[in-house]
XYZ file of C-alpha atoms in Angstrom:
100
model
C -4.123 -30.986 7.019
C -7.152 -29.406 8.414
C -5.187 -26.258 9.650
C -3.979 -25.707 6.448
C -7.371 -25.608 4.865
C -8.569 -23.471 7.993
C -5.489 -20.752 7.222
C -6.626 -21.106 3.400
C -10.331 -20.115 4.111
C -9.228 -17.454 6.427
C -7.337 -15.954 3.413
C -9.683 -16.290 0.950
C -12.347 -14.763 2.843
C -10.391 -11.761 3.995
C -8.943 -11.309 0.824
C -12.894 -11.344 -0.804
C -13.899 -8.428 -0.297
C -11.439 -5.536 -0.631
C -13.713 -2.737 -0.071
C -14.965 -3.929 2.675
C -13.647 -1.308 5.842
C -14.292 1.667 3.280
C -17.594 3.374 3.088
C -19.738 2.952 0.243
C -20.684 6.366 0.099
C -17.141 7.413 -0.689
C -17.272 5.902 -4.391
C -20.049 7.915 -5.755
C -18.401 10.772 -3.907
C -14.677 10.079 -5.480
C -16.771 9.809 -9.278
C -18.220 13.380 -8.367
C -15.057 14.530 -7.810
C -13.661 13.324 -10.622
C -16.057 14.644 -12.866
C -15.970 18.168 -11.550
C -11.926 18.384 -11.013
C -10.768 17.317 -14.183
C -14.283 16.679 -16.858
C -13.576 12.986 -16.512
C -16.385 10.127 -16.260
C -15.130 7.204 -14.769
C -17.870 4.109 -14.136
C -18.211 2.793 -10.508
C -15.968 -0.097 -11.246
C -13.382 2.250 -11.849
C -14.105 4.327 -8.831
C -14.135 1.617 -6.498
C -10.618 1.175 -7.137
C -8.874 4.518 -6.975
C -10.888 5.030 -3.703
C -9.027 1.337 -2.660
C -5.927 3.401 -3.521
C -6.612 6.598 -1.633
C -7.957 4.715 1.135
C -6.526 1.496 2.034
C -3.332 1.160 4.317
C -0.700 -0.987 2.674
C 2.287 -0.369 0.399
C 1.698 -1.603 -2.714
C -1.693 0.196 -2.857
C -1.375 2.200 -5.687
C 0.047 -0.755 -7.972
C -2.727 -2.728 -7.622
C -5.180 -0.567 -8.540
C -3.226 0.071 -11.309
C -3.505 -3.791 -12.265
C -7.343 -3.769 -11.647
C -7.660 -1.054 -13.642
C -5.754 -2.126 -16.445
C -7.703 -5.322 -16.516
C -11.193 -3.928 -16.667
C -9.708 -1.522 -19.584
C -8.501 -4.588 -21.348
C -11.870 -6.630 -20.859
C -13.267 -3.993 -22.228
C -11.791 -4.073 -25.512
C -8.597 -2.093 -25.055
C -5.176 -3.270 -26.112
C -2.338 -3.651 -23.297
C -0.181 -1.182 -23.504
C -2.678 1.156 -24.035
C -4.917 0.300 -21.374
C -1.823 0.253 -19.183
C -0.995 3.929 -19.971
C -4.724 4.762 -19.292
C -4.589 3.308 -16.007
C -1.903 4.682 -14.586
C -3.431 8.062 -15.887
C -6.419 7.856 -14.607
C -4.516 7.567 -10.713
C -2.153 9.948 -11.342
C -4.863 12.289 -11.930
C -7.064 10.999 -9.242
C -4.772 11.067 -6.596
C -1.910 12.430 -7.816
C 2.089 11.285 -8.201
C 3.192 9.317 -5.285
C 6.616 11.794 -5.450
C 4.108 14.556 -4.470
């Protein structure tokens, strides 16, 4: 019983902190970006993510932040298929199509 609990903590506390081999420095950067590419403010919750996409190895990348995105849009106040269309615009614009 106690190595399951041992394999559980392990995963919960490497699964805590998703930003935590990127640098800090690169959000502000990625919001600067942003703003001077395409005229688009995005807050630092927002930035944190796409630079999660851009920057994190793994395969499903791009879907997640997708998910995290949509869910901050929706706490804030936005209706689900809406902020779901949002979110997936706001990456594609940020990083571009995954076809490119």
């Amino acid at each position: 019983m106690s190595d399951q609990s041992n394999i559980n903590r392990l995963i919960e506390k490497a699964r805590s902190n998703t930003l935590r081999d990127i640098p800090v420095v690169l959000v502000p950067v990625w919001q600067i970006k942003i703003r001077e590419r395409f005229g688009i403010n995005i807050d630092r919750e927002i930035a944190e993510y796409i630079v999660l996409a851009v920057h994190e190895n793994g395969t499903w990348k791009r879907q997640r932040a997708v998910r995290k995105i949509e869910k901050i849009l929706i706490e804030r106040g936005n209706e689900m298929p809406v902020a779901k269309r949002l979110a997936k615009n706001i990456l594609e614009i940020a990083i571009g199509n995954p076809q490119e």
